[in-house]
PDB file of C-alpha atoms in Angstrom:
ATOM      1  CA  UNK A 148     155.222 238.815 256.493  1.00 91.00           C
ATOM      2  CA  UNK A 149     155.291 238.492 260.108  1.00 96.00           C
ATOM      3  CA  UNK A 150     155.681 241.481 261.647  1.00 97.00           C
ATOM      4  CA  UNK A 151     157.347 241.069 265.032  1.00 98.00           C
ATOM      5  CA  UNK A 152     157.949 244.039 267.769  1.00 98.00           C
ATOM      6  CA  UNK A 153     158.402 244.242 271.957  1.00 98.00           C
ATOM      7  CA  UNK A 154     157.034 246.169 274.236  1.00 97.00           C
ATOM      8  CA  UNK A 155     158.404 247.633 277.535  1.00 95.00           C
ATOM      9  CA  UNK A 156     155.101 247.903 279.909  1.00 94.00           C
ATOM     10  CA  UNK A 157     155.049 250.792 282.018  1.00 94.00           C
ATOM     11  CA  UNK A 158     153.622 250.630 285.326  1.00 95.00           C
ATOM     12  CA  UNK A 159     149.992 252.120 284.256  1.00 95.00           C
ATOM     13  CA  UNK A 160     149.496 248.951 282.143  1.00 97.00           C
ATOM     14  CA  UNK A 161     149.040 246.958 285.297  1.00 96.00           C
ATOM     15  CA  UNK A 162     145.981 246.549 287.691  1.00 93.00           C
ATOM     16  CA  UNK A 163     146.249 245.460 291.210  1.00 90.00           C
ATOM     17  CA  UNK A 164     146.927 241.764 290.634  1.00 90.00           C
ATOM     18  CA  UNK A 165     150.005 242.981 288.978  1.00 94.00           C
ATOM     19  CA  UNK A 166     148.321 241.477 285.620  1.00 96.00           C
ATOM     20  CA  UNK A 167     148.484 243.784 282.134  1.00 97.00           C
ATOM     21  CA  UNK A 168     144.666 245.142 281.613  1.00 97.00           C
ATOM     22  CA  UNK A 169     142.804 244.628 278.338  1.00 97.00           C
ATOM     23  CA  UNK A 170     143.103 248.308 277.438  1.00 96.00           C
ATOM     24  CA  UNK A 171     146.806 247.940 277.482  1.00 97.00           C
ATOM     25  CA  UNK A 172     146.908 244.505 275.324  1.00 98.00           C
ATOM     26  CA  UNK A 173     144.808 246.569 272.675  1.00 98.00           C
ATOM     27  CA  UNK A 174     147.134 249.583 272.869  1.00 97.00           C
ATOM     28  CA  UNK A 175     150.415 247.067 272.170  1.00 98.00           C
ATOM     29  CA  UNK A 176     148.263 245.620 269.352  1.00 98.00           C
ATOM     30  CA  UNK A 177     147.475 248.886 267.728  1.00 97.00           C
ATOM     31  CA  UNK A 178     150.752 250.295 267.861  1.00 97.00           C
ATOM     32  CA  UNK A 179     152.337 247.084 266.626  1.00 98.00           C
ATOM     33  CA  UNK A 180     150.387 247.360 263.527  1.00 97.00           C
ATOM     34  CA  UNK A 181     151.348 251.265 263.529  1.00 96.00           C
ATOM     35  CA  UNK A 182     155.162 250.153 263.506  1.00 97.00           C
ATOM     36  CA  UNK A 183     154.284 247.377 260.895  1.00 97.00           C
ATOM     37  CA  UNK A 184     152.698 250.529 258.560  1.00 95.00           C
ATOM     38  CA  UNK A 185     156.016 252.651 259.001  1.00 95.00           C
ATOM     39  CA  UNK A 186     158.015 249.523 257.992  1.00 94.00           C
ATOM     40  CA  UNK A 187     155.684 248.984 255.010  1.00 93.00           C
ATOM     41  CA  UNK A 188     156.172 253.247 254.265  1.00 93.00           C
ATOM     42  CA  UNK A 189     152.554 253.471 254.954  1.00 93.00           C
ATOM     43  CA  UNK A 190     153.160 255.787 258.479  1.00 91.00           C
ATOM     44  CA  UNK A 191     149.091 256.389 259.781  1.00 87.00           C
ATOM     45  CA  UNK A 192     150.100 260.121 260.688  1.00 88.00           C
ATOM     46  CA  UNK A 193     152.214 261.212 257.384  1.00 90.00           C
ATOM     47  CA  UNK A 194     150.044 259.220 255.084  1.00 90.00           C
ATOM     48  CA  UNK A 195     146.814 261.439 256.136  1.00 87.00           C
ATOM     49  CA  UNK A 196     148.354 264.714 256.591  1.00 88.00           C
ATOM     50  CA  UNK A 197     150.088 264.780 252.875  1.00 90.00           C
ATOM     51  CA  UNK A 198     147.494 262.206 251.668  1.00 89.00           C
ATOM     52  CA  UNK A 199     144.387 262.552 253.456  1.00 90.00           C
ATOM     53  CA  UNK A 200     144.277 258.766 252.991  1.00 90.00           C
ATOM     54  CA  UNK A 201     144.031 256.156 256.369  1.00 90.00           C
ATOM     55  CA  UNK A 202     143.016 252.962 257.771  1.00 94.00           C
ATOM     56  CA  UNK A 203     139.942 253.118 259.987  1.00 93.00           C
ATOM     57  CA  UNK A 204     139.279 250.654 262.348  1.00 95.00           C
ATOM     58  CA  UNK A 205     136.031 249.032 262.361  1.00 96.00           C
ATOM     59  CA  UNK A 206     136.067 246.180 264.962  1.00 97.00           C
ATOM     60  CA  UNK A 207     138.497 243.921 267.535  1.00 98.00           C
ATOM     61  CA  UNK A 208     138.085 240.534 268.893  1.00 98.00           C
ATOM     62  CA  UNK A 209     140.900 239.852 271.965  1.00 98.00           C
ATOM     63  CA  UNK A 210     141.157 237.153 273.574  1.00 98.00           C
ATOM     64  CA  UNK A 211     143.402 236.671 276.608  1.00 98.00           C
ATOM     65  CA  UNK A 212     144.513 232.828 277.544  1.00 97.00           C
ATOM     66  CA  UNK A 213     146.673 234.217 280.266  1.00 97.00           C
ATOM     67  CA  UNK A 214     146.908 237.844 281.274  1.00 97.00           C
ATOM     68  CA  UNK A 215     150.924 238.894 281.113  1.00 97.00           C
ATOM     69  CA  UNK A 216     152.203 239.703 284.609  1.00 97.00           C
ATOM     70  CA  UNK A 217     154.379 242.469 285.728  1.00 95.00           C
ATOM     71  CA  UNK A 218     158.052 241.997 284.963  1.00 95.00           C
ATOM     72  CA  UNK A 219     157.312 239.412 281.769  1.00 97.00           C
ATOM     73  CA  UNK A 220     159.275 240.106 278.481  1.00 97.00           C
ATOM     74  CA  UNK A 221     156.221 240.985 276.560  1.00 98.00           C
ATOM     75  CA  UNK A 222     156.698 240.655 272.047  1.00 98.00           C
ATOM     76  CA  UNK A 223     153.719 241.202 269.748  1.00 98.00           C
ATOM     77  CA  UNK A 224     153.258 238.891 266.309  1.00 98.00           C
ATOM     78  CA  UNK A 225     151.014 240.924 263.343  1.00 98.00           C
ATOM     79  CA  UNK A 226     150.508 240.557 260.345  1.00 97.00           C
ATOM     80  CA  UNK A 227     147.673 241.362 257.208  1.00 95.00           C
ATOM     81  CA  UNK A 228     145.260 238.305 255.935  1.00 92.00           C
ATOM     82  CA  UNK A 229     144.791 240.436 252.678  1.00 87.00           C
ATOM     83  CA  UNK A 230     141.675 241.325 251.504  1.00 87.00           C
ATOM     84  CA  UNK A 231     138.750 241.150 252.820  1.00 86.00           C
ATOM     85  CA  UNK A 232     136.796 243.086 250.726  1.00 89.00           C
ATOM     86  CA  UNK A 233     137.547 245.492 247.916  1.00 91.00           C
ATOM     87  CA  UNK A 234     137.831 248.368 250.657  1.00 94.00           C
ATOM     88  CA  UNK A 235     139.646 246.502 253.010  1.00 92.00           C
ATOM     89  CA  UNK A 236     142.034 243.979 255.170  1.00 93.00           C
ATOM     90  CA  UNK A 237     142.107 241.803 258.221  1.00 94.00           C
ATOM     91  CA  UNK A 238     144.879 242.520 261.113  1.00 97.00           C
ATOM     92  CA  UNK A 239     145.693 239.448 263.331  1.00 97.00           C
ATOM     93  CA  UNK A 240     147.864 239.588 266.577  1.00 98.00           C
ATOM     94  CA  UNK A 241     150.068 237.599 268.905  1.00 98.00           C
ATOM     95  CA  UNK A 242     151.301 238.726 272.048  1.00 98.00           C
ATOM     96  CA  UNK A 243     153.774 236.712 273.796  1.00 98.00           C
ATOM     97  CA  UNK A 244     154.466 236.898 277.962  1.00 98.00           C
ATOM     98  CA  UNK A 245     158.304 235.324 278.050  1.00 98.00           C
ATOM     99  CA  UNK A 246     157.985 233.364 274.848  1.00 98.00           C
ATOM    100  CA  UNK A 247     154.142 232.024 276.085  1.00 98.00           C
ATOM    101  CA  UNK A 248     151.124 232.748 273.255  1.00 98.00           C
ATOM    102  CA  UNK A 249     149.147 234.781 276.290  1.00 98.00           C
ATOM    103  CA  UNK A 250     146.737 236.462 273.870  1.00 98.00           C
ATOM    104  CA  UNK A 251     145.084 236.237 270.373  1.00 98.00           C
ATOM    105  CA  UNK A 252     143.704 238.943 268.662  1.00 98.00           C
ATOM    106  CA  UNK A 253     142.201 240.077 265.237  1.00 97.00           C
ATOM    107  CA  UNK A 254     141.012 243.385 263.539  1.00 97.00           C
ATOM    108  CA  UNK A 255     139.129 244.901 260.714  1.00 96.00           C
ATOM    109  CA  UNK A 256     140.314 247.932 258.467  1.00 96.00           C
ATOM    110  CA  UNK A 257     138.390 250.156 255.608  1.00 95.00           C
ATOM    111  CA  UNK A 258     141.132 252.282 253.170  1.00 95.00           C
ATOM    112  CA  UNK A 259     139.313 255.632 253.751  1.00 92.00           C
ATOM    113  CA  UNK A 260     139.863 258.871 252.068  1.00 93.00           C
ATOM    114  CA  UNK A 261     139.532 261.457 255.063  1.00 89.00           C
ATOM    115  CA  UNK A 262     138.973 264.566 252.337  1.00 88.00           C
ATOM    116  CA  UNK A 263     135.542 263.225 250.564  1.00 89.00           C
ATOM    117  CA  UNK A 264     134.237 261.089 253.805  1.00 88.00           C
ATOM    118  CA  UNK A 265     133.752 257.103 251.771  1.00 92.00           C
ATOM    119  CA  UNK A 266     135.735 254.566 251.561  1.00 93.00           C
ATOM    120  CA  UNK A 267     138.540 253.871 248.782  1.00 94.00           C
ATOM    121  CA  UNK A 268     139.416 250.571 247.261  1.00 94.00           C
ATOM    122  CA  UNK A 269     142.820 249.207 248.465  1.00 92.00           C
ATOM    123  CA  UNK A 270     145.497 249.309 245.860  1.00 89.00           C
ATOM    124  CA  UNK A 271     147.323 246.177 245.237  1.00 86.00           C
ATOM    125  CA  UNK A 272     150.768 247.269 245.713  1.00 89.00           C
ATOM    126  CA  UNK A 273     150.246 249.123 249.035  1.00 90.00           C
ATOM    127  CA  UNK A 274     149.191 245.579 250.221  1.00 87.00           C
ATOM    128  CA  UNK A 275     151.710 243.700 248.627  1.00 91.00           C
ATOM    129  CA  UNK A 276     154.386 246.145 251.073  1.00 93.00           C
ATOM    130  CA  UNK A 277     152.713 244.284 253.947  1.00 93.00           C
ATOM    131  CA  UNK A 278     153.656 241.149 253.078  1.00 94.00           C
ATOM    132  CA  UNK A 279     150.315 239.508 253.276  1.00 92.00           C
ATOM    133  CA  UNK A 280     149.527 236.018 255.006  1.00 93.00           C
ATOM    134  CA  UNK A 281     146.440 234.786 254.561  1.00 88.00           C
ATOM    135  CA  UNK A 282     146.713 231.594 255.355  1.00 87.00           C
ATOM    136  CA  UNK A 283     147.555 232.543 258.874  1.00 93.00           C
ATOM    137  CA  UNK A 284     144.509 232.681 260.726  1.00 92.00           C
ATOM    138  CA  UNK A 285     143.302 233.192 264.475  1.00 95.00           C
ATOM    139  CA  UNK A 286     140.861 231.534 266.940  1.00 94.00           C
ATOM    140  CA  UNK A 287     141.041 228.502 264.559  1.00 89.00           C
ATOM    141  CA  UNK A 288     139.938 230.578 261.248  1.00 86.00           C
ATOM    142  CA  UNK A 289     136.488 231.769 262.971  1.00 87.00           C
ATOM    143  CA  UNK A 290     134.999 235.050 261.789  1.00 84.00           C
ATOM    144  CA  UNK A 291     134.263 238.102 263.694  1.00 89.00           C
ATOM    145  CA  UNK A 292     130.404 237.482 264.933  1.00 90.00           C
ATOM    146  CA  UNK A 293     127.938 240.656 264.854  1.00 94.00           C
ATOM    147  CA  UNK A 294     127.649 242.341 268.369  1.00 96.00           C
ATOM    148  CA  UNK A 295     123.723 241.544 268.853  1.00 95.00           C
ATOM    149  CA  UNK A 296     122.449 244.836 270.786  1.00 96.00           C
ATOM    150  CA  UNK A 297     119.589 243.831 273.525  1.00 96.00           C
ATOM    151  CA  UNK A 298     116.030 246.006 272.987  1.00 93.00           C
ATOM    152  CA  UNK A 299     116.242 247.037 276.826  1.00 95.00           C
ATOM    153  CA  UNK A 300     119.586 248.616 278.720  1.00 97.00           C
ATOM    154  CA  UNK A 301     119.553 248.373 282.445  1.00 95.00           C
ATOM    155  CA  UNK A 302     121.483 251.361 282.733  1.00 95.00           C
ATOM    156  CA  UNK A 303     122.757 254.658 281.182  1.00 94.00           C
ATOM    157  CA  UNK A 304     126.083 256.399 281.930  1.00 95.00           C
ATOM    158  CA  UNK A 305     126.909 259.824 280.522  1.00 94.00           C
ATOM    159  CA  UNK A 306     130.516 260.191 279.171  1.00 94.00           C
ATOM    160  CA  UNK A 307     132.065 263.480 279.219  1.00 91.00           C
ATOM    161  CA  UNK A 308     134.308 263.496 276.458  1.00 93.00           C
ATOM    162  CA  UNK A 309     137.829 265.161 277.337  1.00 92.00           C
ATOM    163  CA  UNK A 310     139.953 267.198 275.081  1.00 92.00           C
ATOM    164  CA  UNK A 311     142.854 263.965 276.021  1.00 93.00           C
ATOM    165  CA  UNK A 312     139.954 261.904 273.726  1.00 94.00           C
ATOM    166  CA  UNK A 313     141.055 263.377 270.671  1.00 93.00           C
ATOM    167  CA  UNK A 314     143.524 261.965 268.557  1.00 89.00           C
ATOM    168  CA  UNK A 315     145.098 263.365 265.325  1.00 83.00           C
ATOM    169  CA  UNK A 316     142.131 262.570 263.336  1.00 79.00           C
ATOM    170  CA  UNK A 317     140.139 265.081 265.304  1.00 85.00           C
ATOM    171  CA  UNK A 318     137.877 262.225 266.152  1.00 90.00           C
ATOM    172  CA  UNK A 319     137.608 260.084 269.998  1.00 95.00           C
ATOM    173  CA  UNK A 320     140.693 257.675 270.071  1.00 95.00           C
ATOM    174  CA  UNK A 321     139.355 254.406 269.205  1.00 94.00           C
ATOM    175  CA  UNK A 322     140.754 252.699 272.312  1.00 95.00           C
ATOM    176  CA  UNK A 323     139.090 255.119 274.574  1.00 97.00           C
ATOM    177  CA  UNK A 324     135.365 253.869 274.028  1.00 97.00           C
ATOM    178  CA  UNK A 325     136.533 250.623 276.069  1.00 97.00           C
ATOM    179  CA  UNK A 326     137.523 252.613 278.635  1.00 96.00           C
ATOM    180  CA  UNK A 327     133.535 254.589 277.974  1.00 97.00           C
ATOM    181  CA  UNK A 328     132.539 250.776 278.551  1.00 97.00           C
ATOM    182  CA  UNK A 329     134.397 249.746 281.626  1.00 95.00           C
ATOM    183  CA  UNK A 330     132.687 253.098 282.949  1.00 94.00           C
ATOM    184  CA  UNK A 331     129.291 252.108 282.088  1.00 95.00           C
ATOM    185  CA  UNK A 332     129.140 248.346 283.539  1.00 95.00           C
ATOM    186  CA  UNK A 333     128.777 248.107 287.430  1.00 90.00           C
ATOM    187  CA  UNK A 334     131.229 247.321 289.758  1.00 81.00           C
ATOM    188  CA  UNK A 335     129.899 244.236 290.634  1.00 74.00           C
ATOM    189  CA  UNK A 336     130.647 243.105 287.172  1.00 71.00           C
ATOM    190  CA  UNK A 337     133.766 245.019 286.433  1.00 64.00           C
ATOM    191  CA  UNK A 338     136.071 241.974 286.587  1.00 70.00           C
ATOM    192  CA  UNK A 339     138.984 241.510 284.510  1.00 85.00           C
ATOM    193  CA  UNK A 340     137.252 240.665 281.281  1.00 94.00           C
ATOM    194  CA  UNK A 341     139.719 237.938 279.563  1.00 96.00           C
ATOM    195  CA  UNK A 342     137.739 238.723 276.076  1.00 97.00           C
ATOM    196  CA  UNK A 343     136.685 241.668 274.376  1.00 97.00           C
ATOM    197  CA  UNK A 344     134.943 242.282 271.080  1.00 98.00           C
ATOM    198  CA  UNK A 345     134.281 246.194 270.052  1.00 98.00           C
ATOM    199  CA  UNK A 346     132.755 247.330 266.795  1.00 98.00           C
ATOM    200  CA  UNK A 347     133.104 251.226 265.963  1.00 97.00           C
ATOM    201  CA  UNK A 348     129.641 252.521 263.874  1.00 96.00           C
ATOM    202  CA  UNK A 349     130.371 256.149 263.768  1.00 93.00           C
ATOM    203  CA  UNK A 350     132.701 258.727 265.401  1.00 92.00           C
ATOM    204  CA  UNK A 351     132.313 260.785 268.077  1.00 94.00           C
ATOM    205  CA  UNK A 352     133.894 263.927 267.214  1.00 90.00           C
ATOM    206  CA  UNK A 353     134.691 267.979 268.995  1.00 87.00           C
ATOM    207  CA  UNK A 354     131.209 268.671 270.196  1.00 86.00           C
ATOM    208  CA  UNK A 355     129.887 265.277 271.247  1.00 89.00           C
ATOM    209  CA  UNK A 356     128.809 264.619 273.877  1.00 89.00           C
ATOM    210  CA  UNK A 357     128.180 260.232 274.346  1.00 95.00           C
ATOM    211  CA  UNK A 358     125.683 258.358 276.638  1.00 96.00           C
ATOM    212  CA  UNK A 359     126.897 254.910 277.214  1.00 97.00           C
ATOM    213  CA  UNK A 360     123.942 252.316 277.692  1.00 97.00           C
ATOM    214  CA  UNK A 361     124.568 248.928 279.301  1.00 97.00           C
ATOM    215  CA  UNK A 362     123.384 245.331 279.731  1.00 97.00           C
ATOM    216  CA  UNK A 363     124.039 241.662 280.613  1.00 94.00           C
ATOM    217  CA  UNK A 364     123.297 239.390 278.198  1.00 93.00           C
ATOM    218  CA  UNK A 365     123.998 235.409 279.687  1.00 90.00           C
ATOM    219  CA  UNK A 366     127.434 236.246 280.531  1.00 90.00           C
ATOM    220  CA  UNK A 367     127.997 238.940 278.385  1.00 94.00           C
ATOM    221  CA  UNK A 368     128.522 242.550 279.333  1.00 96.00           C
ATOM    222  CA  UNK A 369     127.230 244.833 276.506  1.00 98.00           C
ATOM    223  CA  UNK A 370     128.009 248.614 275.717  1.00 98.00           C
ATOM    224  CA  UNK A 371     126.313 250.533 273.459  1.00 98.00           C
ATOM    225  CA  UNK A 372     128.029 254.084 273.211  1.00 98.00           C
ATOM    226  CA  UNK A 373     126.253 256.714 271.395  1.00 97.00           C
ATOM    227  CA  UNK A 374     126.640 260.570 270.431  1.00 95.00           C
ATOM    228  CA  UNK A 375     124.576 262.616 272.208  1.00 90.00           C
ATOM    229  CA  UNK A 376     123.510 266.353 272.104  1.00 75.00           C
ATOM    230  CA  UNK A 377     122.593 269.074 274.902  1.00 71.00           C
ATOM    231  CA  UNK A 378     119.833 267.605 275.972  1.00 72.00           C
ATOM    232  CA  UNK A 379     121.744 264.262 277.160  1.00 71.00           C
ATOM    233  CA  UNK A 380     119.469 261.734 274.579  1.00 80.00           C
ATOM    234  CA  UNK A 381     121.037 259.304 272.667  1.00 81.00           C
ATOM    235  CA  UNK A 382     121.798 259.839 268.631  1.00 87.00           C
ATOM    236  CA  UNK A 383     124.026 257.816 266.357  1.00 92.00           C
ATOM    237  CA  UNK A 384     125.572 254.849 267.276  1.00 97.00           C
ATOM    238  CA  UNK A 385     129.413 255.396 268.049  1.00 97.00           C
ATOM    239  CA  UNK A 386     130.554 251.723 269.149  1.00 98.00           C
ATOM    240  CA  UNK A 387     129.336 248.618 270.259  1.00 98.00           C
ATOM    241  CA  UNK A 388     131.251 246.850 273.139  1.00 98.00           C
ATOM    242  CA  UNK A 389     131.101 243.292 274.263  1.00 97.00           C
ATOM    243  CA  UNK A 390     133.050 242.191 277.596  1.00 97.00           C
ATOM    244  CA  UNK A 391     133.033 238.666 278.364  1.00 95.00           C
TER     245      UNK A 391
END
């Protein structure tokens, strides 16, 4: 099933060229696949509160052809691939800037039972209400690469996390560590990045606080964002970022 949905872009979404940022393309693709889980009676917020049951996100890869400009019809194509793995599924993504393919995406997703902490296997029929497709693939069937994290950063950026971080879960919104990113690479090389791969390791949660650690690699801007306590050093890996 191909879920299909439009967006009305609000003047935020926009930088200064009048062209829609990457952090808004990944907020249309996560809420498309939030309308595709009410449609499938799988709602993210209702399913956790009375089940204690979600999808977690584990990783993106975006790729914008053509950023959408201000004023353009925007619609966003979803759908499942199916399994992936006993514990979880594949999201892929179209958005469309007046009928044009502007932007390709794909995501990864682990069934997770919030009350004991571990992933759950995926039961058959709650995928079958999604219609899967998995013949339809993106970026010509290619699989999500591992973000390779250099030894050496050649800078770190301290995050202060906001109580606005926090989504239902309790834990940082998962869209905000690319804004943590954008914060940590320098100006010089804070261009509109037309591709974006992100890979969440762990949480940051109340209490956090995260150091953001940066580097270019060839052409590459890389992120590493990681918890860290009162005395500012780095702990757990939160996220791994790479802007291209």
């Amino acid at each position: 099933m191909i879920f299909s949905t439009e967006f009305s872009p609000l003047l935020e979404d926009f930088d200064n060229n009048e062209s829609l940022t990457m952090a808004a393309i990944l907020k249309y693709f996560e809420n498309a696949g939030s309308r595709h889980s009410d449609a499938a009676n799988d709602s993210a917020i209702m399913v956790a509160k009375t089940q204690g049951v979600a999808w977690v996100l584990t990783d993106w890869k975006v790729q914008a052809k053509v950023f959408p400009r201000y004023g353009q019809k925007i619609k966003v194509e979803t759908w499942s691939e199916g399994l992936v793995s006993p514990f979880g599924t594949s999201r892929n993504y179209y958005l469309y800037a007046d009928g044009n393919l502007a932007v390709e995406g794909t995501s990864k997703w682990v069934r997770f039972d919030l009350r004991a902490g571990r992933p759950i296997k995926v039961e058959a029929d709650l995928l079958d209400r999604y219609g899967p497709e998995p013949g339809k693939k993106v970026f010509g069937g290619e699989k999500i690469s591992k973000i390779a994290l250099p030894e050496t950063f050649a800078s770190e950026t301290k995050i202060a996390l906001r109580k606005s971080d926090f989504d239902f879960n309790k834990h940082v919104h998962n869209l905000n560590y690319y804004d943590f990113a954008l914060e940590a690479i320098p100006a010089k090389t804070a261009a509109p990045f037309k591709n974006a791969r992100i890979s969440y390791k762990t949480a940051l949660k109340e209490g956090d606080g995260a150091l953001a650690k940066c580097a270019q690699v060839d052409e590459k801007s890389v992120v590493a964002i990681y918890a860290a306590g009162t005395d500012g050093e780095a702990g757990a890996l939160a996220c791994a970022v790479e802007l291209w």
